[in-house]
mmCIF file of C-alpha atoms and ligand atoms in Angstrom:
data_model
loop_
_atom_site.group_PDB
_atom_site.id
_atom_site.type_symbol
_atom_site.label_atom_id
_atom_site.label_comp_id
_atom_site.label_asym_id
_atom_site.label_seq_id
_atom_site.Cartn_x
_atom_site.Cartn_y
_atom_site.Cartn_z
ATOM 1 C CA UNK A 1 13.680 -2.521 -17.464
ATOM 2 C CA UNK A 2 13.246 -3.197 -13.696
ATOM 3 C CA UNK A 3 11.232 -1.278 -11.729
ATOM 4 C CA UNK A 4 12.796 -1.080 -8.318
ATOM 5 C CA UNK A 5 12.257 1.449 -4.882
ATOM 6 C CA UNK A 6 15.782 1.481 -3.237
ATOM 7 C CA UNK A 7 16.746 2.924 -0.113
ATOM 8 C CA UNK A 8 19.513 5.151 -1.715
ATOM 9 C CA UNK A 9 18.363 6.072 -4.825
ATOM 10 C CA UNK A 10 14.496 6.386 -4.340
ATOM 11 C CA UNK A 11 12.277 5.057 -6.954
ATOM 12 C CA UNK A 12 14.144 4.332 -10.259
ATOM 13 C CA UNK A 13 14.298 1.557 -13.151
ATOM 14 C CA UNK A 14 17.330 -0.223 -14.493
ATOM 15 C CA UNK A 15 18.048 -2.685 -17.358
ATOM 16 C CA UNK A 16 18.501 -6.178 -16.797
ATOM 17 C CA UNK A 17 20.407 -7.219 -19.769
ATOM 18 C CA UNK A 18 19.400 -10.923 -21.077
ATOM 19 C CA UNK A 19 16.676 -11.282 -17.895
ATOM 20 C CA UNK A 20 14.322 -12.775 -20.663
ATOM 21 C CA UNK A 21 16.380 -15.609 -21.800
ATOM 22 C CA UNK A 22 15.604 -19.090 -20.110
ATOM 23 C CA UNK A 23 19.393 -19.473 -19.182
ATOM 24 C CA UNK A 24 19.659 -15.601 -17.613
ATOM 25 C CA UNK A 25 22.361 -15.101 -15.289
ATOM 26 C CA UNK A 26 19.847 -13.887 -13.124
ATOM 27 C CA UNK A 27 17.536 -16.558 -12.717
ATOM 28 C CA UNK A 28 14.448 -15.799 -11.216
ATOM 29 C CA UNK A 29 16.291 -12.780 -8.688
ATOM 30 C CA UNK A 30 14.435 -10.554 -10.836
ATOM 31 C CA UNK A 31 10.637 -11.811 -10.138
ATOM 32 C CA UNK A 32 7.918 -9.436 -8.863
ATOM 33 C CA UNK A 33 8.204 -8.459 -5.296
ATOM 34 C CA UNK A 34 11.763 -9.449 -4.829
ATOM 35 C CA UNK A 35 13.795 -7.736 -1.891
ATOM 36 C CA UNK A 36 17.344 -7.810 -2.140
ATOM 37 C CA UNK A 37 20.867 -5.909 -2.680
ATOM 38 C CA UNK A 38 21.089 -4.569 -6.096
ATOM 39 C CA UNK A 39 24.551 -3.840 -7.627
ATOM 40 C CA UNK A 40 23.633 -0.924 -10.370
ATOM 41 C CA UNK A 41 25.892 0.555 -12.611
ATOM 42 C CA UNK A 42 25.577 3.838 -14.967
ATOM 43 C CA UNK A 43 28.477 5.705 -17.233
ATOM 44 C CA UNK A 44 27.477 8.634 -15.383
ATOM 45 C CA UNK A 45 24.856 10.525 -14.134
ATOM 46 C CA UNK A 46 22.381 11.168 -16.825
ATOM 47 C CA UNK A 47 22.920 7.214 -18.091
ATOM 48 C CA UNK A 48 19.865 4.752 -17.284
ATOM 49 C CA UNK A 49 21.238 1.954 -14.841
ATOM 50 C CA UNK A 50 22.066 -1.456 -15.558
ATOM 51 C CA UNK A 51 21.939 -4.450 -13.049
ATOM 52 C CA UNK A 52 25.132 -6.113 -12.586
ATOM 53 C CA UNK A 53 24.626 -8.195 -9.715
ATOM 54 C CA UNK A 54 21.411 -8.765 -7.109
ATOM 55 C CA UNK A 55 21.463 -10.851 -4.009
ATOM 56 C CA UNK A 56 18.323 -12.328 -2.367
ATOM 57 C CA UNK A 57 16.809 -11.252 0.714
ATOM 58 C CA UNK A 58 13.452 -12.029 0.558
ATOM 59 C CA UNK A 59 11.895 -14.185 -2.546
ATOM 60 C CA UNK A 60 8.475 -13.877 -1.598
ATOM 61 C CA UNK A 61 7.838 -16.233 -3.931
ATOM 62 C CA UNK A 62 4.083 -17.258 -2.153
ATOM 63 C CA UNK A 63 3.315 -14.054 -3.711
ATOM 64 C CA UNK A 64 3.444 -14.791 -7.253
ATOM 65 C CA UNK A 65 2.227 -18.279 -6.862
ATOM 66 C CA UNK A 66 -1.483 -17.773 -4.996
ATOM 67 C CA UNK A 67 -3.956 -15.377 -7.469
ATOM 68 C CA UNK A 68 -5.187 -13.277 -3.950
ATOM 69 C CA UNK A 69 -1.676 -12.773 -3.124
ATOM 70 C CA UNK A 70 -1.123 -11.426 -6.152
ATOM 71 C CA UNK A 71 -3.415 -8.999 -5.989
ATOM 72 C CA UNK A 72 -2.579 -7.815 -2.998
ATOM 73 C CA UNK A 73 0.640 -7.690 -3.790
ATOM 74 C CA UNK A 74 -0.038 -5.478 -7.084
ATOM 75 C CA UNK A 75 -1.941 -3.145 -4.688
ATOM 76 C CA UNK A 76 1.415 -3.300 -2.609
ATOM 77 C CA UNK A 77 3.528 -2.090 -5.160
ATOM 78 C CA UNK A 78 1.270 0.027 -7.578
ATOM 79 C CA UNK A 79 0.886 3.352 -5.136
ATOM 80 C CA UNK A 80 4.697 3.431 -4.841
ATOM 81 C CA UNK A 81 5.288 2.933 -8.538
ATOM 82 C CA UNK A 82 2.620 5.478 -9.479
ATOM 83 C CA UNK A 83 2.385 8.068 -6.562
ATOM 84 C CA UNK A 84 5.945 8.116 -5.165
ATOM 85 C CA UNK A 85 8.351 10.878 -7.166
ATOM 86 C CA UNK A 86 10.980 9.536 -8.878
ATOM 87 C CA UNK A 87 14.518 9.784 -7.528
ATOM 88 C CA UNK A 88 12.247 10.516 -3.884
ATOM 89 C CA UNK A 89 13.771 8.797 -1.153
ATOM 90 C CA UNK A 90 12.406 7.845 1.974
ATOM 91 C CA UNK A 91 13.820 5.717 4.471
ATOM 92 C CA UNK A 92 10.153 4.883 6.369
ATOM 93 C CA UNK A 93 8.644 4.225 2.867
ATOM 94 C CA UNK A 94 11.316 2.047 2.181
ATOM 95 C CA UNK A 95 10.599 0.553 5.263
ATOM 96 C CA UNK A 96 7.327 -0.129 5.089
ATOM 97 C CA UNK A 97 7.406 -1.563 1.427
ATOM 98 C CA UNK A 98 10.020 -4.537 2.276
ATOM 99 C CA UNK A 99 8.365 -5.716 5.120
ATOM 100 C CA UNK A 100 4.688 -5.593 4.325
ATOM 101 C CA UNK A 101 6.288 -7.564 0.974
ATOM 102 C CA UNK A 102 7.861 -10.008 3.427
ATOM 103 C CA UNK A 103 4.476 -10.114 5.501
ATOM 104 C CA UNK A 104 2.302 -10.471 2.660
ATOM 105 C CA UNK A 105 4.712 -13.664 1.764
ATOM 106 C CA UNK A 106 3.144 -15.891 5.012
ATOM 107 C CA UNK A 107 0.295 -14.178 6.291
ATOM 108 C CA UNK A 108 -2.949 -15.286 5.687
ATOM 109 C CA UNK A 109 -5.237 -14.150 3.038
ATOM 110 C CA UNK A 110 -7.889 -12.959 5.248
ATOM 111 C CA UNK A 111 -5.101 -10.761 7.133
ATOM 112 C CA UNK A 112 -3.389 -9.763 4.219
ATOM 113 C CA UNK A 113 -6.437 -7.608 3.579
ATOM 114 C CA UNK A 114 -6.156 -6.055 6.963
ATOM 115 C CA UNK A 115 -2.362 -5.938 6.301
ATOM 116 C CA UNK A 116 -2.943 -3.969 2.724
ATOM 117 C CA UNK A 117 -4.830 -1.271 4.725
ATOM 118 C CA UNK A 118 -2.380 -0.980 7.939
ATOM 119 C CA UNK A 119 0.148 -0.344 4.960
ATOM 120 C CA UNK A 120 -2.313 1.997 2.279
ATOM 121 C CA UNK A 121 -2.822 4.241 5.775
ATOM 122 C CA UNK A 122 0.988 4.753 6.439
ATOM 123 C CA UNK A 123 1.787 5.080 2.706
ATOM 124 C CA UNK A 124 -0.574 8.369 3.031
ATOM 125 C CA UNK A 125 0.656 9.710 5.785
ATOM 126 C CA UNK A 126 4.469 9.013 5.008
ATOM 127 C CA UNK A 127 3.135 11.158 1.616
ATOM 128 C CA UNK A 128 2.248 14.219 4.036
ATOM 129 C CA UNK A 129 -1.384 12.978 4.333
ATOM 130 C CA UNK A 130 -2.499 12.104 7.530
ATOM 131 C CA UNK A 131 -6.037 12.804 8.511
ATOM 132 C CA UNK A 132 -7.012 14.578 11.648
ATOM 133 C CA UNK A 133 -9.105 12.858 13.543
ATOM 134 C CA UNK A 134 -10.474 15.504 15.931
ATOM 135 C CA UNK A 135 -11.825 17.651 13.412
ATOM 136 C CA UNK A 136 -14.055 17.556 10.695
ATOM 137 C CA UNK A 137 -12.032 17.843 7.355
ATOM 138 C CA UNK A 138 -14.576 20.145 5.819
ATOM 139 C CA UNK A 139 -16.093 22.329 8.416
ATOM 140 C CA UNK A 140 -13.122 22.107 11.209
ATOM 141 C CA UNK A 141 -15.640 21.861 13.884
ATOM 142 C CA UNK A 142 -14.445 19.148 16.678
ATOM 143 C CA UNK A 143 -15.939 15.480 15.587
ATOM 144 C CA UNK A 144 -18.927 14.549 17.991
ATOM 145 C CA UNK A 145 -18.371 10.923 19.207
ATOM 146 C CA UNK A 146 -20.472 8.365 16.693
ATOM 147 C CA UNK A 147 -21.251 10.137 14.122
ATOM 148 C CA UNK A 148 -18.143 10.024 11.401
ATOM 149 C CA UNK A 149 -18.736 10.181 7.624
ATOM 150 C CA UNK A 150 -16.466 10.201 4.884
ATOM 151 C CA UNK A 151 -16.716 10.362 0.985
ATOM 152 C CA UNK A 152 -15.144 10.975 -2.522
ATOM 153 C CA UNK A 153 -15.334 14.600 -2.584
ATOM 154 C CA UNK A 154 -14.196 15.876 0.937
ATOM 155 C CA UNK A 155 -12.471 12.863 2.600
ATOM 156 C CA UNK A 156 -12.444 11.773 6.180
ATOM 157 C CA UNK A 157 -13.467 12.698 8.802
ATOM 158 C CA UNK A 158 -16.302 14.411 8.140
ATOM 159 C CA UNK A 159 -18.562 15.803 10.900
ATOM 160 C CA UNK A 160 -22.886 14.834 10.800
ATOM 161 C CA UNK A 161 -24.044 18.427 9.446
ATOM 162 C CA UNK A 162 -21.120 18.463 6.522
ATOM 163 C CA UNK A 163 -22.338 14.817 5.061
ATOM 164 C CA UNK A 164 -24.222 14.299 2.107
ATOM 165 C CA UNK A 165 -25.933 11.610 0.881
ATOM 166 C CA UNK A 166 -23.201 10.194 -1.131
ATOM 167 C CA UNK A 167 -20.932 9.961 2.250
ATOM 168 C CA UNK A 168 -20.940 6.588 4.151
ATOM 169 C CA UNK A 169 -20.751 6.400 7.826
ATOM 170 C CA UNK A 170 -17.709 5.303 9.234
ATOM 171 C CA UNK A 171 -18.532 2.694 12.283
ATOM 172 C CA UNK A 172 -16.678 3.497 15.559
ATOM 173 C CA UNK A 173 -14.698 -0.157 14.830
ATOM 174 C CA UNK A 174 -13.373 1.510 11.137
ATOM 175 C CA UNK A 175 -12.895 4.720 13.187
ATOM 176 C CA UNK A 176 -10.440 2.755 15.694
ATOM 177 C CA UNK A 177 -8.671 0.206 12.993
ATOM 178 C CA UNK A 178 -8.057 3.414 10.969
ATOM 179 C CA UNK A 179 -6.058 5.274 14.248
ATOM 180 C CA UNK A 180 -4.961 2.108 15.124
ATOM 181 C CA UNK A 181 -2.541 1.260 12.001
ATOM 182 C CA UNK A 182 -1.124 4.210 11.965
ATOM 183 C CA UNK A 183 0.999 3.744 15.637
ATOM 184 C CA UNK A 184 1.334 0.052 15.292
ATOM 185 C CA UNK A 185 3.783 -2.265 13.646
ATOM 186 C CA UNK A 186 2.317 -4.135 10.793
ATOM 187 C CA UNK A 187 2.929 -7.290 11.798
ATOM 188 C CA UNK A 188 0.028 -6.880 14.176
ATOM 189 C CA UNK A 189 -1.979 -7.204 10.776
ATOM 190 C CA UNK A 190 -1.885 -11.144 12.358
ATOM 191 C CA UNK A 191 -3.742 -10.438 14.914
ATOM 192 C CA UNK A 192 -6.821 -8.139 14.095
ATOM 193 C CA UNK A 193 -10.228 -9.647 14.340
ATOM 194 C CA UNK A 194 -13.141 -7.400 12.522
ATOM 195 C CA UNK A 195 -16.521 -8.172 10.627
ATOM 196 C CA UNK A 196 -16.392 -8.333 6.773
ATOM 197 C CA UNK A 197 -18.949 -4.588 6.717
ATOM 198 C CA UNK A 198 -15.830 -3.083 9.013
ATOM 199 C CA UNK A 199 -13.386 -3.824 6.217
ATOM 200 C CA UNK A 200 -15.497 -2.389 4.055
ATOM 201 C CA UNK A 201 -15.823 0.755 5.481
ATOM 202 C CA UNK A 202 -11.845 0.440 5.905
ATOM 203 C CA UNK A 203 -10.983 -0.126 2.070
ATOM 204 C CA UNK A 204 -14.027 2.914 1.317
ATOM 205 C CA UNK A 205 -12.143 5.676 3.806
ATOM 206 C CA UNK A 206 -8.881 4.574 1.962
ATOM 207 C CA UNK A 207 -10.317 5.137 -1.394
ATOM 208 C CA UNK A 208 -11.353 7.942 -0.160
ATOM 209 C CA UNK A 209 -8.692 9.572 0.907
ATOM 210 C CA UNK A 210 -6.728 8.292 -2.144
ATOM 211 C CA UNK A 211 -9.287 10.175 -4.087
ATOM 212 C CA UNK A 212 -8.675 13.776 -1.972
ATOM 213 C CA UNK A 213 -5.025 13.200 -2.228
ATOM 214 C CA UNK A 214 -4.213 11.748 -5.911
ATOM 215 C CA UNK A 215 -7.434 12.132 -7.437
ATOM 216 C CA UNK A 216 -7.609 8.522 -8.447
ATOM 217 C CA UNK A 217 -6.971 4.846 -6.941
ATOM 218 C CA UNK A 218 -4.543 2.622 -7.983
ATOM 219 C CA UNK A 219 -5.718 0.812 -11.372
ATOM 220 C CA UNK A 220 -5.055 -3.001 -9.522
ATOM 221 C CA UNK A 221 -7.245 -2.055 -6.966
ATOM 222 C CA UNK A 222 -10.001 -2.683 -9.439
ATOM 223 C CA UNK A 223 -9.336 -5.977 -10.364
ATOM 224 C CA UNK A 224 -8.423 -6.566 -6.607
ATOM 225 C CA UNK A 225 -12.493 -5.695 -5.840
ATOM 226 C CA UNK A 226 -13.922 -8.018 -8.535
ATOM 227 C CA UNK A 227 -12.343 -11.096 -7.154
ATOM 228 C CA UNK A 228 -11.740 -10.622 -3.589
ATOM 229 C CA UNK A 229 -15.341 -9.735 -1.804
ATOM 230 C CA UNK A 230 -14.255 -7.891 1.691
ATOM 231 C CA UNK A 231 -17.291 -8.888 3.199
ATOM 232 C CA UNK A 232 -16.080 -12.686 2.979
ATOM 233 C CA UNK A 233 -12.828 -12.133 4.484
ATOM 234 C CA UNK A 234 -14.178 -11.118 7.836
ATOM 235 C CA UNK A 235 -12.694 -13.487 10.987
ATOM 236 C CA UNK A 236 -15.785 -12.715 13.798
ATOM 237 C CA UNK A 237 -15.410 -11.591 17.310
HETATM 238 ZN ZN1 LIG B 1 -18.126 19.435 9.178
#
């Protein structure tokens, strides 16, 4: 079974009959983080699919050959696979899956970490969460300038009197990145320049607000932390 997110039909799976055999008609259209047009067929309605046909658009075959690509790439896919309703279509999701894919596929490593969180931040608020930045997410008094928190149990923003001592403060660079990726295409992911401590605080207010809204991360992010330390991929200035 494939796993595929399709601009018609949603999230759904189909069969790829013989895909495991060396001399499969598909070849290797059917690897990991492959974009393309999928020909599906079912008997009718209530009948699983099965792939008759795919053409190529994007391989991204620098994906599944670097190990930090990989990851990334698992933290790509993973929210949609997990989070996303099946049979739930959405053309911006859709959207935003192929070409982060096709991003991921040339950008640097470094970026692709700023890229992953342009693309975790419009995943939640295609999914109906989108923080408010004015107010405090707790208390619903207006934000003061400088002095943003955000943790596990409430989320982001939270205002100076409602933080606790498990919150971490959120620097006024995480503050703009976070604002920032939400009106921007992510091909800009190229050029951001931030400190390693400013991803950081990124990839925290996105667990964060994964927490709030799912109750849980995605399980790839975990392997994802032990090998790739943020605070390394940080391009100064
Ligand atoms: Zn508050």
């Amino acid at each position: 079974m494939v796993k595929l997110y399709t601009e018609e039909l949603g999230r759904t799976e189909a069969a790829a009959f013989g895909a495991r055999k060396t001399k499969s008609r598909f070849g290797s259209r059917l690897e990991p983080f492959t974009t393309g047009i999928f020909l599906l067929y079912h008997k009718d309605e209530h009948s699983p699919f099965s792939i008759q046909d795919v053409e190529v658009t994007g391989q991204n075959g620098a994906i599944r050959e670097d190990l930090n690509r990989f990851l990334i790439g698992n933290a790509v896919v993973e929210p949609v696979v997990r989070f996303v309703e099946r049979a739930h279509r959405d053309r911006e999701l859709y959207e935003i899956l192929s070409s982060t894919l096709g991003l991921l596929n040339i950008i640097g490593i470094t970026k692709g970490l700023y890229l992953l969180s342009m693309y975790d931040l419009n995943f939640l608020s295609i999914m109906g969460y989108k923080p408010d930045w004015d107010n405090c997410v707790k208390c619903s008094n207006p934000m003061q300038n400088g002095e943003t928190f955000s943790d596990a149990a409430a989320g982001f923003p939270l205002c100076f009197r409602c933080h606790t001592s498990s919150s971490i403060a959120v620097s006024p660079g995480a503050m703009r990145f976070v604002k920032w990726a939400l009106q921007t295409p992510l091909h800009y992911a190229e050029k951001v320049r931030m400190e390693g401590e400013t991803l950081n605080q990124i990839r925290q207010i996105i667990e964060h607000l994964f927490l709030c809204t799912f109750q849980r991360v995605p399980d790839s992010w975990h392997q994802m932390k032990n090998i790739l330390n943020y605070s390394r991929y940080a391009s100064e200035g």
